[in-house]
Tab-separated table of C-alpha atoms in Angstrom:
chain	number	residue	atom	x	y	z
A	171	MET	CA	-1.227	6.625	38.495
A	172	GLN	CA	0.374	6.176	35.081
A	173	LYS	CA	-1.367	7.582	31.990
A	174	LEU	CA	-2.794	4.811	29.751
A	175	GLU	CA	-1.564	4.081	26.289
A	176	ALA	CA	-4.599	3.621	23.996
A	177	GLY	CA	-6.523	2.373	26.971
A	178	VAL	CA	-3.805	0.027	28.189
A	179	ALA	CA	-1.491	0.122	31.252
A	180	PRO	CA	2.122	0.933	30.180
A	181	ALA	CA	3.370	-1.788	32.540
A	182	ASN	CA	1.335	-4.292	30.601
A	183	VAL	CA	2.793	-3.129	27.393
A	184	ASP	CA	6.292	-3.266	28.804
A	185	ALA	CA	5.787	-6.795	30.080
A	186	MET	CA	4.463	-7.950	26.741
A	187	LEU	CA	7.262	-6.404	24.718
A	188	GLN	CA	9.915	-8.006	26.819
A	189	ARG	CA	8.269	-11.445	27.077
A	190	GLU	CA	7.516	-11.386	23.320
A	191	LYS	CA	11.001	-10.279	22.309
A	192	ASP	CA	12.622	-12.969	24.425
A	193	LEU	CA	10.242	-15.568	22.994
A	194	PHE	CA	11.039	-14.509	19.500
A	195	VAL	CA	14.841	-14.814	19.906
A	196	GLN	CA	14.461	-18.317	21.463
A	197	ARG	CA	12.253	-19.517	18.467
A	198	HIS	CA	14.387	-18.128	15.613
A	199	PRO	CA	17.965	-19.315	16.034
A	200	LYS	CA	18.518	-19.811	12.231
A	201	SER	CA	17.162	-16.525	11.414
A	202	ARG	CA	19.395	-14.902	13.936
A	203	GLU	CA	22.421	-16.604	12.636
A	204	LEU	CA	21.604	-15.599	9.017
A	205	ALA	CA	20.968	-11.986	10.187
A	206	GLU	CA	24.445	-11.741	11.795
A	207	ARG	CA	26.004	-13.379	8.757
A	208	ALA	CA	24.467	-10.917	6.381
A	209	LYS	CA	25.812	-7.943	8.342
A	210	ALA	CA	29.144	-8.508	6.634
A	211	HIS	CA	27.937	-7.331	3.314
A	212	TRP	CA	24.552	-5.897	3.567
A	213	ALA	CA	23.883	-2.464	5.294
A	214	HIS	CA	22.241	-3.327	8.626
A	215	GLY	CA	22.148	-6.957	7.452
A	216	VAL	CA	19.311	-6.744	4.844
A	217	PRO	CA	19.282	-6.034	1.206
A	218	MET	CA	16.482	-3.430	1.587
A	219	HIS	CA	16.023	-1.470	4.788
A	220	TRP	CA	12.304	-1.888	4.952
A	221	MET	CA	12.983	-5.479	5.950
A	222	LEU	CA	13.965	-4.068	9.375
A	223	ASP	CA	10.675	-2.417	10.013
A	224	TRP	CA	8.941	-5.429	11.616
A	225	GLY	CA	10.092	-4.346	15.105
A	226	THR	CA	11.568	-7.825	15.675
A	227	PRO	CA	15.135	-8.203	17.198
A	228	PHE	CA	16.151	-9.425	13.764
A	229	PRO	CA	14.266	-10.208	10.560
A	230	ILE	CA	12.551	-13.531	10.078
A	231	HIS	CA	14.206	-15.328	7.153
A	232	VAL	CA	11.632	-16.916	4.808
A	233	ALA	CA	12.153	-20.435	3.438
A	234	SER	CA	8.936	-20.442	1.291
A	235	ALA	CA	5.404	-19.224	0.826
A	236	LYS	CA	2.310	-20.590	-0.959
A	237	GLY	CA	-1.283	-19.326	-0.974
A	238	ALA	CA	-1.945	-17.597	2.452
A	239	ARG	CA	0.883	-19.615	4.352
A	240	LEU	CA	4.560	-18.727	4.896
A	241	GLU	CA	7.282	-20.933	6.268
A	242	ASP	CA	10.497	-19.625	7.965
A	243	VAL	CA	14.020	-21.088	8.021
A	244	ASP	CA	13.420	-22.205	11.591
A	245	GLY	CA	10.451	-24.458	10.502
A	246	HIS	CA	7.677	-22.154	11.764
A	247	SER	CA	4.545	-21.763	9.763
A	248	TYR	CA	2.543	-18.571	9.570
A	249	ASP	CA	-0.923	-17.607	8.478
A	250	ASP	CA	-0.079	-14.510	6.302
A	251	PHE	CA	-2.405	-11.611	6.512
A	252	CYS	CA	0.311	-9.090	5.186
A	253	PHE	CA	1.219	-10.591	1.764
A	254	GLY	CA	4.361	-8.526	1.366
A	255	ASP	CA	2.459	-5.372	2.258
A	256	THR	CA	0.076	-5.894	-0.630
A	257	GLY	CA	2.693	-7.080	-3.197
A	258	SER	CA	1.292	-10.627	-3.042
A	259	MET	CA	-2.267	-9.460	-2.276
A	260	PHE	CA	-3.833	-12.259	-4.310
A	261	GLY	CA	-1.808	-14.974	-2.605
A	262	HIS	CA	1.775	-16.287	-2.706
A	263	SER	CA	2.686	-17.996	-6.045
A	264	PRO	CA	-0.817	-18.661	-7.490
A	265	GLU	CA	-0.623	-21.637	-9.909
A	266	PRO	CA	-1.239	-19.349	-12.953
A	267	ILE	CA	1.483	-16.957	-12.013
A	268	ALA	CA	4.039	-19.786	-11.224
A	269	ARG	CA	3.176	-21.369	-14.531
A	270	ALA	CA	3.470	-18.062	-16.558
A	271	ILE	CA	6.839	-17.393	-15.013
A	272	ALA	CA	8.229	-20.794	-15.999
A	273	GLU	CA	6.788	-20.385	-19.400
A	274	GLN	CA	8.402	-16.936	-20.011
A	275	ALA	CA	11.653	-17.975	-18.250
A	276	ALA	CA	12.148	-20.635	-21.080
A	277	ARG	CA	11.839	-18.083	-23.930
A	278	GLY	CA	13.506	-14.959	-22.623
A	279	LEU	CA	12.841	-12.362	-19.917
A	280	THR	CA	13.352	-9.035	-21.570
A	281	TYR	CA	13.883	-7.828	-25.134
A	282	MET	CA	12.793	-4.076	-25.073
A	283	LEU	CA	10.238	-5.302	-27.768
A	284	PRO	CA	6.507	-6.200	-27.367
A	285	THR	CA	5.087	-9.532	-27.261
A	286	GLU	CA	1.630	-10.985	-28.103
A	287	ASP	CA	0.670	-10.456	-24.380
A	288	VAL	CA	0.726	-6.623	-24.899
A	289	ALA	CA	-2.651	-6.304	-26.782
A	290	ILE	CA	-4.242	-8.746	-24.482
A	291	VAL	CA	-3.114	-7.124	-21.206
A	292	GLY	CA	-4.203	-3.758	-22.574
A	293	GLU	CA	-7.759	-5.034	-23.155
A	294	LEU	CA	-7.761	-6.670	-19.676
A	295	LEU	CA	-6.639	-3.487	-17.999
A	296	ALA	CA	-9.308	-1.485	-19.853
A	297	LYS	CA	-11.958	-3.920	-18.903
A	298	MET	CA	-11.031	-4.069	-15.218
A	299	PHE	CA	-10.387	-0.306	-14.613
A	300	GLY	CA	-12.537	1.363	-17.232
A	301	LEU	CA	-9.831	3.474	-18.731
A	302	PRO	CA	-8.819	2.943	-22.362
A	303	PHE	CA	-5.218	3.788	-22.568
A	304	TRP	CA	-2.229	2.301	-20.573
A	305	GLN	CA	1.585	2.416	-20.092
A	306	ALA	CA	3.748	0.088	-17.949
A	307	ALA	CA	6.431	0.797	-15.464
A	308	THR	CA	8.472	-1.222	-12.927
A	309	THR	CA	7.108	0.143	-9.717
A	310	ALA	CA	4.141	2.246	-8.591
A	311	THR	CA	6.773	4.848	-7.640
A	312	ASP	CA	7.859	4.984	-11.344
A	313	ALA	CA	4.255	5.069	-12.416
A	314	ASN	CA	3.427	8.054	-10.057
A	315	ARG	CA	6.715	9.931	-11.183
A	316	PHE	CA	5.872	9.468	-14.832
A	317	VAL	CA	2.385	10.594	-14.477
A	318	ILE	CA	3.465	13.685	-12.511
A	319	ARG	CA	5.885	14.454	-15.478
A	320	TRP	CA	2.940	13.959	-17.946
A	321	CYS	CA	0.515	16.125	-16.010
A	322	ARG	CA	3.046	18.950	-15.966
A	323	ALA	CA	3.816	18.512	-19.687
A	324	ILE	CA	0.035	18.537	-20.569
A	325	THR	CA	-1.131	21.568	-18.428
A	326	LYS	CA	2.313	23.470	-18.585
A	327	ARG	CA	1.752	24.114	-14.801
A	328	PRO	CA	4.654	23.514	-12.380
A	329	LYS	CA	2.975	22.334	-9.114
A	330	ILE	CA	1.258	19.300	-7.816
A	331	LEU	CA	-0.989	18.768	-4.753
A	332	VAL	CA	-1.124	15.844	-2.381
A	333	PHE	CA	-2.739	15.187	0.977
A	334	HIS	CA	-1.119	15.081	4.368
A	335	GLY	CA	-0.371	11.478	5.265
A	336	CYS	CA	-0.255	10.365	1.585
A	337	TYR	CA	1.849	7.516	0.345
A	338	HIS	CA	2.838	7.191	-3.235
A	339	GLY	CA	6.058	5.117	-3.092
A	340	ALA	CA	9.288	6.929	-3.318
A	341	ALA	CA	8.016	9.585	-5.798
A	342	ASP	CA	10.205	12.633	-4.829
A	343	ASP	CA	7.478	15.350	-5.214
A	344	THR	CA	5.126	13.545	-2.688
A	345	PHE	CA	7.568	13.670	0.376
A	346	VAL	CA	5.790	16.607	2.012
A	347	ARG	CA	3.721	16.803	5.206
A	348	LEU	CA	1.895	19.432	7.296
A	349	LYS	CA	3.102	20.592	10.661
A	350	ASP	CA	1.039	23.224	12.413
A	351	GLY	CA	-0.604	23.924	9.209
A	352	LYS	CA	2.555	24.655	7.396
A	353	PRO	CA	4.144	22.422	4.530
A	354	ILE	CA	7.387	20.650	5.502
A	355	HIS	CA	9.544	17.744	4.159
A	356	ARG	CA	8.451	14.370	5.459
A	357	PRO	CA	10.399	13.592	8.596
A	358	GLY	CA	13.233	11.100	8.133
A	359	LEU	CA	13.673	12.201	4.350
A	360	LEU	CA	17.420	11.791	3.513
A	361	GLY	CA	19.608	13.551	0.959
A	362	GLN	CA	16.928	16.121	-0.139
A	363	VAL	CA	18.936	19.112	-1.445
A	364	TYR	CA	16.000	21.261	-2.805
A	365	ASP	CA	12.791	22.449	-1.158
A	366	LEU	CA	9.972	20.217	-2.279
A	367	THR	CA	7.441	22.580	-0.891
A	368	GLN	CA	8.179	25.057	-3.559
A	369	LEU	CA	6.504	22.894	-6.165
A	370	THR	CA	4.224	20.704	-4.066
A	371	LYS	CA	1.115	21.839	-2.139
A	372	VAL	CA	-0.319	19.849	0.714
A	373	VAL	CA	-3.647	19.953	2.449
A	374	GLU	CA	-5.676	17.679	4.716
A	375	PHE	CA	-7.544	14.940	3.240
A	376	ASN	CA	-11.380	15.479	3.292
A	377	ASP	CA	-10.936	19.215	3.439
A	378	ILE	CA	-12.602	20.708	0.347
A	379	PRO	CA	-12.234	24.428	1.339
A	380	ALA	CA	-8.483	23.985	1.766
A	381	LEU	CA	-8.267	22.070	-1.623
A	382	GLU	CA	-10.230	24.932	-3.309
A	383	ALA	CA	-7.931	27.636	-1.970
A	384	ALA	CA	-4.940	25.702	-2.940
A	385	LEU	CA	-6.095	25.071	-6.473
A	386	ALA	CA	-7.470	28.733	-7.142
A	387	PRO	CA	-4.206	30.220	-8.201
A	388	GLY	CA	-4.223	28.100	-11.275
A	389	ASP	CA	-0.628	26.679	-10.901
A	390	VAL	CA	-1.435	23.118	-9.956
A	391	ALA	CA	-1.050	20.445	-12.700
A	392	CYS	CA	-2.488	17.535	-10.770
A	393	VAL	CA	-3.932	16.269	-7.528
A	394	LEU	CA	-2.352	12.855	-6.751
A	395	THR	CA	-4.308	10.915	-4.131
A	396	GLU	CA	-5.334	7.616	-2.938
A	397	PRO	CA	-9.087	7.398	-2.707
A	398	ALA	CA	-8.701	6.485	0.891
A	399	LEU	CA	-5.491	7.161	2.723
A	400	THR	CA	-3.891	3.763	3.680
A	401	ASN	CA	-0.380	4.309	4.952
A	402	ILE	CA	-0.889	6.601	7.969
A	403	GLY	CA	-3.415	4.215	9.402
A	404	MET	CA	-6.650	4.258	7.313
A	405	VAL	CA	-8.496	7.454	6.572
A	406	LEU	CA	-11.686	6.940	4.719
A	407	PRO	CA	-13.352	9.673	2.432
A	408	GLN	CA	-16.095	11.461	4.052
A	409	PRO	CA	-19.493	11.267	2.255
A	410	GLY	CA	-19.401	13.475	-0.810
A	411	PHE	CA	-15.607	14.238	-0.571
A	412	LEU	CA	-14.494	12.366	-3.777
A	413	ASP	CA	-17.397	13.803	-5.844
A	414	ALA	CA	-16.303	17.198	-4.553
A	415	LEU	CA	-12.724	16.462	-5.370
A	416	ARG	CA	-13.468	15.698	-8.928
A	417	ALA	CA	-15.741	18.699	-9.296
A	418	VAL	CA	-13.073	21.129	-7.815
A	419	THR	CA	-10.294	19.685	-10.019
A	420	ARG	CA	-12.262	20.107	-13.123
A	421	LYS	CA	-13.350	23.715	-12.123
A	422	HIS	CA	-9.657	24.637	-11.949
A	423	GLY	CA	-8.484	22.702	-14.912
A	424	VAL	CA	-6.438	20.247	-12.632
A	425	LEU	CA	-5.813	16.685	-13.619
A	426	LEU	CA	-7.000	14.030	-11.077
A	427	VAL	CA	-4.705	11.053	-10.515
A	428	ILE	CA	-6.082	8.127	-8.404
A	429	ASP	CA	-3.340	5.846	-6.902
A	430	GLU	CA	-4.921	2.396	-6.479
A	431	THR	CA	-1.767	0.505	-5.471
A	432	HIS	CA	-3.414	-0.278	-1.970
A	433	THR	CA	-6.978	0.458	-2.556
A	434	ILE	CA	-7.184	-2.243	-5.376
A	435	SER	CA	-8.159	-4.279	-2.301
A	436	THR	CA	-11.721	-2.497	-2.536
A	437	GLY	CA	-13.236	-4.687	-5.265
A	438	TYR	CA	-12.638	-5.696	-8.921
A	439	GLY	CA	-11.344	-2.538	-10.613
A	440	GLY	CA	-10.359	-0.995	-7.321
A	441	TYR	CA	-11.969	1.866	-5.562
A	442	THR	CA	-12.194	3.681	-8.886
A	443	ARG	CA	-14.622	1.085	-10.410
A	444	THR	CA	-16.455	0.245	-7.213
A	445	HIS	CA	-17.315	3.799	-6.459
A	446	SER	CA	-17.614	5.089	-10.197
A	447	LEU	CA	-14.823	7.488	-9.743
A	448	GLU	CA	-13.618	9.462	-12.892
A	449	PRO	CA	-9.904	10.115	-12.741
A	450	ASP	CA	-7.743	11.483	-15.580
A	451	PHE	CA	-4.958	9.042	-14.613
A	452	LEU	CA	-4.957	5.811	-12.484
A	453	THR	CA	-1.812	4.185	-11.197
A	454	VAL	CA	-1.389	0.742	-9.664
A	455	GLY	CA	1.709	-1.211	-8.772
A	456	LYS	CA	2.644	-4.023	-6.348
A	457	PRO	CA	0.041	-6.850	-6.901
A	458	ILE	CA	-0.827	-6.101	-10.585
A	459	ALA	CA	1.600	-8.795	-11.917
A	460	GLY	CA	1.149	-11.232	-8.978
A	461	GLY	CA	4.352	-10.168	-7.123
A	462	ILE	CA	6.664	-9.730	-10.260
A	463	SER	CA	7.959	-6.094	-10.206
A	464	CYS	CA	5.591	-4.206	-12.511
A	465	SER	CA	3.231	-1.239	-12.534
A	466	VAL	CA	0.788	0.400	-14.856
A	467	PHE	CA	-0.824	3.791	-15.370
A	468	GLY	CA	-4.105	4.307	-17.278
A	469	PHE	CA	-5.606	7.474	-18.709
A	470	THR	CA	-8.576	8.773	-20.670
A	471	ALA	CA	-8.881	9.274	-24.326
A	472	GLU	CA	-8.769	13.129	-23.798
A	473	VAL	CA	-5.675	12.872	-21.726
A	474	GLU	CA	-4.122	10.591	-24.477
A	475	ALA	CA	-4.821	13.344	-27.073
A	476	ARG	CA	-3.248	15.908	-24.903
A	477	MET	CA	-0.271	13.722	-24.338
A	478	ARG	CA	0.438	13.421	-28.096
A	479	LYS	CA	-0.004	17.218	-28.536
A	480	ALA	CA	2.656	17.774	-25.776
A	481	GLU	CA	4.934	15.366	-27.466
A	482	ALA	CA	4.476	17.087	-30.895
A	483	GLU	CA	5.306	20.457	-29.383
A	484	ASN	CA	8.583	19.036	-27.671
A	485	PRO	CA	11.919	18.450	-29.451
A	486	SER	CA	12.711	14.784	-29.998
A	487	GLY	CA	14.906	13.153	-27.089
A	488	TYR	CA	14.523	11.346	-23.846
A	489	SER	CA	11.285	12.182	-22.150
A	490	GLY	CA	12.354	11.306	-18.704
A	491	MET	CA	9.868	8.339	-18.624
A	492	GLY	CA	10.516	4.769	-18.972
A	493	THR	CA	13.310	2.377	-17.775
A	494	THR	CA	15.021	-0.496	-19.643
A	495	LEU	CA	13.032	-3.114	-17.805
A	496	SER	CA	9.740	-1.437	-17.971
A	497	ALA	CA	7.048	-3.592	-19.517
A	498	ASN	CA	9.544	-6.530	-19.873
A	499	ALA	CA	8.302	-9.794	-21.259
A	500	MET	CA	8.349	-11.547	-18.035
A	501	ALA	CA	6.324	-8.907	-16.261
A	502	LEU	CA	3.689	-8.654	-18.962
A	503	HIS	CA	3.243	-12.491	-19.159
A	504	ALA	CA	2.714	-12.677	-15.377
A	505	MET	CA	0.357	-9.732	-15.509
A	506	ARG	CA	-1.722	-11.428	-18.201
A	507	ALA	CA	-1.937	-14.542	-16.169
A	508	ASN	CA	-2.863	-12.504	-13.047
A	509	LEU	CA	-5.578	-10.520	-14.847
A	510	GLU	CA	-6.977	-13.439	-16.657
A	511	GLN	CA	-7.140	-16.070	-13.899
A	512	VAL	CA	-6.235	-14.681	-10.527
A	513	VAL	CA	-7.676	-11.113	-10.030
A	514	THR	CA	-11.151	-11.865	-10.991
A	515	PRO	CA	-14.589	-10.846	-9.666
A	516	ALA	CA	-14.800	-14.326	-8.268
A	517	ALA	CA	-11.632	-13.673	-6.253
A	518	TYR	CA	-13.184	-10.642	-4.673
A	519	GLU	CA	-16.393	-12.428	-3.891
A	520	HIS	CA	-14.376	-14.589	-1.629
A	521	MET	CA	-12.131	-11.956	-0.274
A	522	LEU	CA	-14.614	-9.143	0.703
A	523	PRO	CA	-16.823	-11.297	3.055
A	524	MET	CA	-13.708	-12.841	4.452
A	525	SER	CA	-12.257	-9.365	5.346
A	526	GLN	CA	-15.641	-8.418	6.813
A	527	ARG	CA	-15.593	-11.634	8.846
A	528	LEU	CA	-12.183	-10.597	10.171
A	529	ALA	CA	-12.985	-6.945	10.919
A	530	ARG	CA	-16.325	-7.712	12.531
A	531	GLY	CA	-14.668	-10.432	14.659
A	532	ALA	CA	-11.844	-8.270	15.734
A	533	GLU	CA	-14.303	-5.366	16.420
A	534	ALA	CA	-16.373	-7.675	18.792
A	535	LYS	CA	-13.217	-8.657	20.802
A	536	ILE	CA	-12.245	-5.148	21.130
A	537	LYS	CA	-15.684	-4.106	22.364
A	538	ALA	CA	-15.790	-6.973	24.762
A	539	ARG	CA	-12.579	-5.780	26.294
A	540	ASN	CA	-13.906	-2.109	26.627
A	541	LEU	CA	-11.020	-0.817	24.633
A	542	PRO	CA	-11.376	2.671	22.997
A	543	TRP	CA	-10.254	1.256	19.558
A	544	HIS	CA	-12.128	0.936	16.161
A	545	VAL	CA	-11.884	-1.058	12.972
A	546	SER	CA	-11.953	0.207	9.400
A	547	ASN	CA	-12.326	-1.670	6.097
A	548	VAL	CA	-11.353	-0.926	2.472
A	549	GLY	CA	-12.571	-4.124	0.814
A	550	ALA	CA	-10.083	-6.892	1.565
A	551	ARG	CA	-8.051	-4.552	3.704
A	552	ALA	CA	-8.963	-4.202	7.272
A	553	GLU	CA	-7.354	-2.403	10.159
A	554	PHE	CA	-7.859	-1.989	13.871
A	555	VAL	CA	-6.753	1.352	15.193
A	556	CYS	CA	-6.021	2.175	18.812
A	557	ALA	CA	-8.300	5.207	18.837
A	558	PRO	CA	-12.054	5.497	19.481
A	559	GLU	CA	-13.116	7.148	16.277
A	560	GLN	CA	-12.196	6.952	12.607
A	561	PRO	CA	-9.844	9.713	11.735
A	562	LYS	CA	-10.961	12.389	9.069
A	563	ASN	CA	-7.416	13.392	7.976
A	564	GLY	CA	-3.871	12.566	8.254
A	565	THR	CA	-3.166	14.578	11.343
A	566	GLU	CA	-5.859	12.750	13.358
A	567	ALA	CA	-4.640	9.469	11.982
A	568	GLN	CA	-1.078	10.363	13.203
A	569	ALA	CA	-2.314	11.243	16.517
A	570	ALA	CA	-4.095	7.840	16.808
A	571	MET	CA	-0.917	5.866	16.412
A	572	HIS	CA	0.530	4.036	19.569
A	573	PRO	CA	3.739	2.461	18.369
A	574	ARG	CA	4.496	0.589	21.554
A	575	VAL	CA	1.038	-1.093	21.767
A	576	GLU	CA	1.067	-1.871	18.084
A	577	LEU	CA	4.551	-3.467	18.375
A	578	ALA	CA	3.489	-5.533	21.268
A	579	ILE	CA	0.480	-6.837	19.315
A	580	HIS	CA	2.655	-7.549	16.289
A	581	LEU	CA	5.325	-9.509	18.234
A	582	TYR	CA	2.497	-11.499	19.990
A	583	LEU	CA	0.799	-12.479	16.844
A	584	LEU	CA	4.199	-13.445	15.133
A	585	ASN	CA	5.202	-15.680	17.938
A	586	ARG	CA	1.759	-17.458	17.570
A	587	GLY	CA	1.930	-17.836	13.776
A	588	PHE	CA	0.270	-14.851	12.328
A	589	ILE	CA	1.767	-12.103	10.201
A	590	ILE	CA	-0.036	-8.676	9.833
A	591	ALA	CA	1.553	-5.529	8.145
A	592	PRO	CA	4.603	-4.229	10.252
A	593	PHE	CA	3.766	-0.574	9.864
A	594	HIS	CA	0.455	-0.502	11.469
A	595	ASN	CA	-2.426	-2.986	12.451
A	596	MET	CA	-3.366	-3.654	8.729
A	597	THR	CA	-4.596	-6.989	7.487
A	598	LEU	CA	-5.228	-8.351	4.169
A	599	VAL	CA	-7.126	-11.484	2.957
A	600	SER	CA	-6.457	-13.219	-0.291
A	601	PRO	CA	-8.474	-15.693	-2.434
A	602	ALA	CA	-6.311	-18.351	-0.557
A	603	THR	CA	-7.373	-17.218	2.876
A	604	THR	CA	-9.819	-19.538	4.757
A	605	ALA	CA	-12.494	-18.842	7.312
A	606	ASP	CA	-10.506	-21.080	9.729
A	607	GLN	CA	-7.494	-18.805	9.296
A	608	VAL	CA	-9.649	-15.702	9.980
A	609	ASP	CA	-11.247	-17.148	13.063
A	610	ARG	CA	-7.858	-18.224	14.439
A	611	LEU	CA	-6.429	-14.789	13.985
A	612	VAL	CA	-9.530	-13.215	15.660
A	613	ALA	CA	-9.155	-15.592	18.661
A	614	THR	CA	-5.399	-14.900	18.940
A	615	ILE	CA	-6.070	-11.178	18.821
A	616	ASP	CA	-8.549	-11.792	21.763
A	617	GLY	CA	-5.781	-13.653	23.657
A	618	CYS	CA	-3.549	-10.765	23.172
A	619	LEU	CA	-5.986	-8.207	24.323
A	620	ALA	CA	-6.799	-10.197	27.350
A	621	GLU	CA	-3.238	-10.001	28.492
A	622	LEU	CA	-2.904	-6.290	27.730
A	623	VAL	CA	-5.959	-5.309	29.680
A	624	THR	CA	-5.396	-7.652	32.673
């Protein structure tokens, strides 16, 4: 008798994978043609290799997207529960964003000079997240990279600490993992010529004793973390963990950086405002400007004073922070429209119950099929995991992954008009997502599970 995969017979997974791959190829002749054509001039046929991570025989090529719907070049329509992996978390091309882009396009895209939007956006960010000072960058990767540099300059300490399974974009210092309790480079990392573990410490999420031991030597400038891990599956903080994290970092003079790029789904002001966290720095990218490339990092008044002191002690010259297109006029105008008219408390009042509806609906279907799986939520973000219990750290989350089962589910959903995140079973809802879309997704998940457990 074959060993089950996440409670599912491997033969059933094999059959679904083959059937759904064949169906995908039949349904997408234009996408297939474009994918082959693109291989002549793009590596692997795509302009950015993540576009291959959907597990499909070739990528779907998009024709248009609006609200919570997406159309491909073969004429298929999809209910989108991925939203560009959070980049369009508040819906595709909301009217205020589309209007702002058109307005700014007519008067210039970038000048390396501020506009009247700057003061207003600063006020909006302070109101939303509760931190008084801000800077803009182009991506969350840049924001995290710049904040790490600031933390080292302020504290005059060389090292940082992250948690196993973390995700902070492509910030070099964060590409470390644990293996058998030892720090290593993240598997798959290309072109790394120096040892990241010399300056980056890594411990398990939710492990305060390990954190305390790592910070005790006094050589760590900052702890950089999401308030809940979201990219190795979903790992929620245990009761009291985030309070203890703040207390331990303060005890050892370590700056606390909260990355809200994914957990902005939690509520207005992200996890930080919803749960009254007190970070020294906060970073957020992806959805902050409605899908236009932009990120921001905020910080306290005390940190701002320490930043000025560090600058005064340093010779003039390039700080290593900032890029030519950072805070460009287009991004700032889109962010203003987003913060004023799209990312509002009212938007979350729609999104959070809708995500609960999805999570509880999927949970009921999983339970009815007697599968050893669970569902987790971080606000508008929900994920069903092919393991019986919520993981407490990255190692447990990694062990809970079943790539073949997850791929079979993803293909099944795609072929029936539903998009969820390609990397794991993550779903997002937007202000444009309807109850009907949620209910149809839950029903389709049930149909998929029925075939898997037959």
